[in-house]
């Protein structure tokens, strides 16, 4: 066992390693972190996808299209993380290390770009639902939503494509592969290109829309309180409050998801900018900020399951269905036991 661990530590780059003495422990720590995150991301997003398919009430919200797109993108992030996981668990020859590193970095960047663009589109969708409730169904149709999701995937694939032509690193750090850490360097111009066309517009749209959403909701709550104070027995106020409180609660759920996304990704973006400008280069920070950002693919599942009552109901029904199917199969085996095969006389 110790010889195999030493073999892994010799052939893998350990971004957190600060010396030969603790190289083995650092490689084991990296392996545990990456394997655990890979399992949690895949299991969590598979659960979200199954719940959305099994809970019809969740499809009443148009944002379910974007939530499911994020779940699929995060699921592919977990599947992509199997590449560094297998490279840490097994001996790597390094023959195609450069191509593997480039493809892995590109895929991770594209998938997280899809999540970021979906969060921006969700904020715009909630903004239209609250500011234009009468014409919302005409503005936001299933056909337009599908076109928007297709454009998100196309745009995300195109924006990181120049990295294949030597213009810079698409943004993946915490390099598990030695070639990524030593030969594939970031470029300040490419980083500025990504920030101007992806990070900054998405952050601006999200801040603008949620600021106005909560401003309108606060004004509406104040108007209801004033109207109740003037007309305590007026029955129309309760209907007006119930009509807007679900939108406000749902906006709060999506705001939590967006806030956690940027909290986890902000250290990564800051390190990305500092490394591109050659102001900071720290392997430990590279590893920590990268995998902290990737962990957001699992956090979305947790936030949504804890914050949305409809999702919790769908999750409970899904678990009850699975448990009942297991119990029914066991009862069937008890009621109708399989007949034993009669032994052959030759075998006796």
Coordinates of C-alpha atoms in Angstrom, one line a residue:
X1 CA 0.0 0.0 0.0
X2 CA 2.7 2.5 0.9
X3 CA 4.7 1.7 -2.3
X4 CA 1.6 2.4 -4.4
X5 CA 1.0 5.7 -2.7
X6 CA 4.6 6.7 -3.2
X7 CA 4.2 5.7 -6.8
X8 CA 1.2 8.0 -7.2
X9 CA 3.0 10.9 -5.5
X10 CA 6.1 10.6 -7.8
X11 CA 4.1 10.8 -11.0
X12 CA 1.5 13.4 -10.2
X13 CA 1.9 17.1 -9.7
X14 CA 0.7 18.1 -6.2
X15 CA -0.3 21.7 -6.2
X16 CA -0.5 21.8 -2.5
X17 CA 2.8 20.2 -1.9
X18 CA 5.5 22.5 -0.3
X19 CA 8.2 19.9 0.0
X20 CA 9.2 16.3 -0.4
X21 CA 8.4 15.4 3.2
X22 CA 4.7 15.9 3.0
X23 CA 4.2 15.2 -0.7
X24 CA 2.5 11.8 -0.1
X25 CA 0.0 13.3 2.5
X26 CA -0.8 16.2 0.1
X27 CA -1.5 13.8 -2.8
X28 CA -3.8 11.7 -0.6
X29 CA -5.6 14.9 0.6
X30 CA -6.1 16.1 -3.0
X31 CA -7.4 12.7 -4.0
X32 CA -9.9 12.6 -1.1
X33 CA -11.1 16.1 -1.9
X34 CA -11.6 15.5 -5.6
X35 CA -13.1 12.0 -5.3
X36 CA -15.6 13.3 -2.7
X37 CA -16.6 16.3 -4.7
X38 CA -17.0 14.2 -7.8
X39 CA -19.3 11.8 -6.0
X40 CA -21.4 14.6 -4.4
X41 CA -21.8 16.5 -7.6
X42 CA -22.9 13.5 -9.7
X43 CA -25.3 12.2 -7.0
X44 CA -26.8 15.6 -6.1
X45 CA -27.5 16.6 -9.7
X46 CA -28.9 13.3 -10.7
X47 CA -31.3 13.7 -7.8
X48 CA -32.3 17.2 -9.0
X49 CA -32.9 15.9 -12.5
X50 CA -35.0 13.0 -11.3
X51 CA -37.1 15.2 -9.0
X52 CA -37.8 17.7 -11.8
X53 CA -38.9 14.9 -14.1
X54 CA -41.2 13.4 -11.4
X55 CA -42.7 16.6 -9.9
X56 CA -45.2 18.2 -12.3
X57 CA -45.6 21.3 -10.1
X58 CA -42.0 22.4 -10.7
X59 CA -42.8 22.7 -14.5
X60 CA -45.2 25.5 -13.7
X61 CA -42.3 27.9 -13.4
X62 CA -40.5 28.9 -16.6
X63 CA -37.3 29.0 -14.7
X64 CA -37.4 25.2 -14.4
X65 CA -35.9 25.2 -17.9
X66 CA -32.9 27.0 -16.7
X67 CA -32.7 25.1 -13.4
X68 CA -32.6 21.8 -15.3
X69 CA -30.0 23.2 -17.7
X70 CA -27.8 24.1 -14.8
X71 CA -28.4 20.7 -13.3
X72 CA -27.3 19.0 -16.5
X73 CA -24.3 21.3 -16.8
X74 CA -23.3 20.6 -13.2
X75 CA -23.8 16.9 -13.7
X76 CA -21.4 17.0 -16.7
X77 CA -18.9 18.9 -14.4
X78 CA -19.0 16.0 -12.0
X79 CA -18.5 13.5 -14.9
X80 CA -15.6 15.6 -16.2
X81 CA -14.0 15.6 -12.7
X82 CA -13.6 11.8 -13.2
X83 CA -10.6 12.7 -15.4
X84 CA -8.5 14.2 -12.6
X85 CA -9.9 11.6 -10.2
X86 CA -8.7 8.7 -12.3
X87 CA -5.4 10.4 -13.0
X88 CA -4.8 10.6 -9.2
X89 CA -6.0 7.1 -8.5
X90 CA -4.0 5.4 -11.3
X91 CA -0.6 5.8 -12.8
X92 CA -0.6 8.2 -15.8
X93 CA 1.8 7.8 -18.7
X94 CA 1.5 11.4 -19.8
X95 CA 1.4 10.6 -23.5
X96 CA -1.6 12.7 -24.2
X97 CA -1.3 14.9 -21.1
X98 CA -1.4 18.2 -23.0
X99 CA -4.5 17.3 -25.0
X100 CA -6.3 15.9 -21.9
X101 CA -5.5 19.0 -20.0
X102 CA -6.7 21.3 -22.7
X103 CA -9.9 19.4 -23.3
X104 CA -10.6 19.1 -19.5
X105 CA -10.0 22.8 -18.9
X106 CA -12.1 23.8 -21.9
X107 CA -15.1 21.6 -20.9
X108 CA -15.1 22.8 -17.2
X109 CA -15.0 26.4 -18.3
X110 CA -17.8 26.0 -20.8
X111 CA -20.0 24.2 -18.3
X112 CA -19.5 26.8 -15.6
X113 CA -20.1 29.5 -18.2
X114 CA -23.5 27.8 -19.0
X115 CA -24.3 27.9 -15.3
X116 CA -23.4 31.6 -15.0
X117 CA -25.4 32.6 -18.1
X118 CA -28.4 30.6 -16.8
X119 CA -28.3 32.5 -13.5
X120 CA -28.4 35.7 -15.5
X121 CA -31.3 34.5 -17.6
X122 CA -33.2 33.4 -14.4
X123 CA -32.8 36.9 -12.9
X124 CA -34.1 38.4 -16.2
X125 CA -37.0 36.0 -16.2
X126 CA -38.0 36.8 -12.6
X127 CA -37.6 40.5 -13.4
X128 CA -40.1 40.2 -16.3
X129 CA -42.5 38.1 -14.2
X130 CA -42.7 40.9 -11.5
X131 CA -42.5 44.0 -13.7
X132 CA -44.7 42.8 -16.5
X133 CA -47.1 40.2 -15.1
X134 CA -49.9 40.8 -17.6
X135 CA -47.7 40.4 -20.8
X136 CA -45.3 37.9 -19.2
X137 CA -46.9 34.8 -20.9
X138 CA -46.6 36.4 -24.3
X139 CA -43.0 37.5 -23.7
X140 CA -41.7 34.3 -22.3
X141 CA -42.8 31.3 -24.3
X142 CA -41.4 27.7 -24.2
X143 CA -40.1 28.1 -27.8
X144 CA -38.2 31.3 -26.8
X145 CA -36.8 29.6 -23.7
X146 CA -35.4 26.7 -25.8
X147 CA -33.8 29.1 -28.2
X148 CA -32.3 31.1 -25.3
X149 CA -30.8 27.9 -23.8
X150 CA -29.4 26.8 -27.2
X151 CA -27.8 30.3 -27.6
X152 CA -26.3 30.0 -24.1
X153 CA -24.6 26.7 -25.0
X154 CA -23.3 28.0 -28.3
X155 CA -22.0 31.2 -26.8
X156 CA -20.3 29.4 -24.0
X157 CA -18.6 27.0 -26.4
X158 CA -17.4 29.8 -28.7
X159 CA -16.1 32.2 -26.0
X160 CA -13.5 29.7 -24.7
X161 CA -12.5 28.4 -28.1
X162 CA -9.5 30.7 -28.7
X163 CA -7.7 28.8 -25.9
X164 CA -7.1 26.0 -28.3
X165 CA -5.2 28.3 -30.6
X166 CA -2.6 29.3 -28.0
X167 CA -4.2 32.6 -26.8
X168 CA -4.3 31.6 -23.2
X169 CA -5.7 29.4 -20.5
X170 CA -9.5 29.2 -20.4
X171 CA -9.5 29.6 -16.6
X172 CA -8.9 26.2 -15.1
X173 CA -6.4 26.2 -12.2
X174 CA -5.5 23.8 -9.5
X175 CA -3.7 21.8 -12.0
X176 CA -3.5 18.1 -11.4
X177 CA -1.6 17.5 -14.6
X178 CA 2.0 18.7 -14.7
X179 CA 1.8 20.0 -18.2
X180 CA -1.1 22.3 -17.2
X181 CA 0.9 23.8 -14.3
X182 CA 4.2 24.3 -16.1
X183 CA 3.5 24.7 -19.9
X184 CA 0.0 26.1 -20.1
X185 CA 0.1 29.7 -18.8
X186 CA -2.6 32.3 -18.4
X187 CA -2.7 35.4 -20.7
X188 CA -3.8 38.8 -19.4
X189 CA -5.5 39.8 -22.7
X190 CA -7.5 36.5 -22.9
X191 CA -8.5 36.9 -19.2
X192 CA -9.7 40.5 -19.9
X193 CA -11.6 39.1 -22.9
X194 CA -13.4 36.5 -20.7
X195 CA -14.1 39.0 -18.0
X196 CA -15.6 41.6 -20.4
X197 CA -17.7 39.2 -22.4
X198 CA -18.8 36.8 -19.6
X199 CA -18.1 37.6 -15.9
X200 CA -18.9 41.3 -15.9
X201 CA -22.1 41.3 -18.1
X202 CA -23.5 38.4 -16.1
X203 CA -22.8 40.1 -12.7
X204 CA -24.2 43.4 -13.9
X205 CA -27.4 41.8 -15.2
X206 CA -27.9 39.9 -11.9
X207 CA -27.3 42.9 -9.7
X208 CA -29.5 45.1 -11.8
X209 CA -32.5 42.7 -11.9
X210 CA -32.5 41.5 -8.3
X211 CA -32.1 45.1 -7.1
X212 CA -35.2 46.1 -8.9
X213 CA -37.1 42.9 -8.0
X214 CA -36.6 43.4 -4.2
X215 CA -37.3 47.1 -4.6
X216 CA -40.6 46.4 -6.3
X217 CA -41.5 43.7 -3.8
X218 CA -40.7 46.0 -0.9
X219 CA -42.9 48.7 -2.4
X220 CA -45.7 46.3 -2.9
X221 CA -45.5 45.0 0.7
X222 CA -45.6 48.6 2.0
X223 CA -48.6 49.4 -0.1
X224 CA -50.4 46.3 1.3
X225 CA -49.6 47.3 4.8
X226 CA -50.8 50.9 4.2
X227 CA -54.0 49.6 2.6
X228 CA -54.6 47.2 5.5
X229 CA -54.2 50.1 8.0
X230 CA -56.8 52.1 6.2
X231 CA -59.2 49.3 5.4
X232 CA -58.8 46.5 8.0
X233 CA -61.8 44.5 6.7
X234 CA -60.9 44.8 3.0
X235 CA -60.8 41.3 1.4
X236 CA -59.0 42.2 -1.7
X237 CA -55.7 42.8 0.1
X238 CA -55.3 39.2 1.0
X239 CA -55.7 38.1 -2.6
X240 CA -53.2 40.7 -3.7
X241 CA -50.7 39.6 -1.2
X242 CA -51.0 35.9 -2.0
X243 CA -50.6 36.7 -5.7
X244 CA -47.2 38.3 -5.3
X245 CA -45.7 36.5 -2.3
X246 CA -45.0 33.2 -4.2
X247 CA -43.0 35.2 -6.8
X248 CA -41.1 37.0 -4.0
X249 CA -40.3 33.7 -2.2
X250 CA -39.2 32.0 -5.4
X251 CA -37.0 35.1 -6.2
X252 CA -35.4 34.7 -2.8
X253 CA -34.6 31.0 -3.5
X254 CA -33.0 32.0 -6.8
X255 CA -31.2 34.9 -5.2
X256 CA -29.7 32.5 -2.6
X257 CA -28.4 30.2 -5.4
X258 CA -26.9 33.2 -7.2
X259 CA -25.3 34.6 -4.1
X260 CA -23.7 31.3 -3.2
X261 CA -22.5 30.9 -6.8
X262 CA -20.6 34.2 -6.7
X263 CA -19.3 33.8 -3.2
X264 CA -17.7 30.5 -4.2
X265 CA -16.5 31.8 -7.5
X266 CA -15.2 35.2 -6.4
X267 CA -11.9 33.9 -5.0
X268 CA -11.3 31.9 -8.2
X269 CA -12.0 35.0 -10.4
X270 CA -9.7 37.2 -8.3
X271 CA -6.9 34.6 -8.4
X272 CA -7.5 34.2 -12.1
X273 CA -7.0 38.0 -12.7
X274 CA -3.9 38.2 -10.4
X275 CA -2.2 35.2 -12.0
X276 CA -2.9 36.4 -15.5
X277 CA -1.3 39.8 -14.6
X278 CA 1.7 37.9 -13.1
X279 CA 1.0 39.5 -9.7
X280 CA 0.5 36.2 -7.8
X281 CA 1.3 32.6 -8.4
X282 CA 0.6 30.2 -5.6
X283 CA -0.1 26.5 -6.2
X284 CA -2.0 26.1 -3.0
X285 CA -4.3 29.0 -3.7
X286 CA -4.7 27.7 -7.3
X287 CA -5.9 24.3 -6.1
X288 CA -8.2 25.7 -3.3
X289 CA -9.9 28.4 -5.3
X290 CA -10.5 26.1 -8.3
X291 CA -12.1 23.2 -6.4
X292 CA -14.0 25.7 -4.1
X293 CA -15.6 27.0 -7.3
X294 CA -16.3 23.6 -8.7
X295 CA -18.0 22.6 -5.4
X296 CA -20.7 25.1 -6.3
X297 CA -22.1 22.4 -8.7
X298 CA -23.2 20.5 -5.6
X299 CA -24.2 23.5 -3.5
X300 CA -27.0 24.4 -6.0
X301 CA -28.7 21.1 -5.2
X302 CA -28.5 21.6 -1.5
X303 CA -29.9 25.2 -1.6
X304 CA -32.7 24.3 -3.9
X305 CA -33.8 21.3 -1.8
X306 CA -33.7 23.3 1.4
X307 CA -35.4 26.4 0.1
X308 CA -38.1 25.2 -2.2
X309 CA -41.1 23.5 -0.7
X310 CA -42.3 22.1 -4.0
X311 CA -38.9 20.5 -4.6
X312 CA -38.9 19.0 -1.2
X313 CA -42.4 17.5 -1.8
X314 CA -41.2 16.0 -5.1
X315 CA -38.0 14.7 -3.4
X316 CA -40.1 13.1 -0.7
X317 CA -42.5 11.5 -3.2
X318 CA -39.6 10.2 -5.3
X319 CA -38.0 8.6 -2.2
X320 CA -41.3 7.1 -1.1
X321 CA -41.8 5.7 -4.6
X322 CA -38.3 4.1 -4.5
X323 CA -38.8 2.7 -1.0
X324 CA -42.2 1.3 -1.8
X325 CA -40.9 -0.4 -5.0
X326 CA -38.1 -2.0 -2.9
X327 CA -40.6 -3.1 -0.3
X328 CA -43.0 -4.5 -3.0
X329 CA -40.2 -6.5 -4.6
X330 CA -39.2 -8.0 -1.3
X331 CA -42.8 -8.9 -0.5
X332 CA -43.2 -10.5 -3.9
X333 CA -40.1 -12.6 -3.2
X334 CA -41.6 -13.7 0.1
X335 CA -45.0 -14.5 -1.3
X336 CA -43.7 -16.2 -4.4
X337 CA -40.4 -17.8 -3.5
X338 CA -38.4 -19.0 -6.5
X339 CA -38.4 -22.9 -6.7
X340 CA -35.1 -24.5 -5.9
X341 CA -33.3 -26.2 -8.8
X342 CA -33.2 -29.9 -8.4
X343 CA -29.7 -31.2 -8.1
X344 CA -28.4 -33.3 -10.9
X345 CA -27.5 -36.8 -10.1
X346 CA -24.2 -36.6 -11.9
X347 CA -23.1 -33.7 -9.7
X348 CA -24.0 -35.8 -6.7

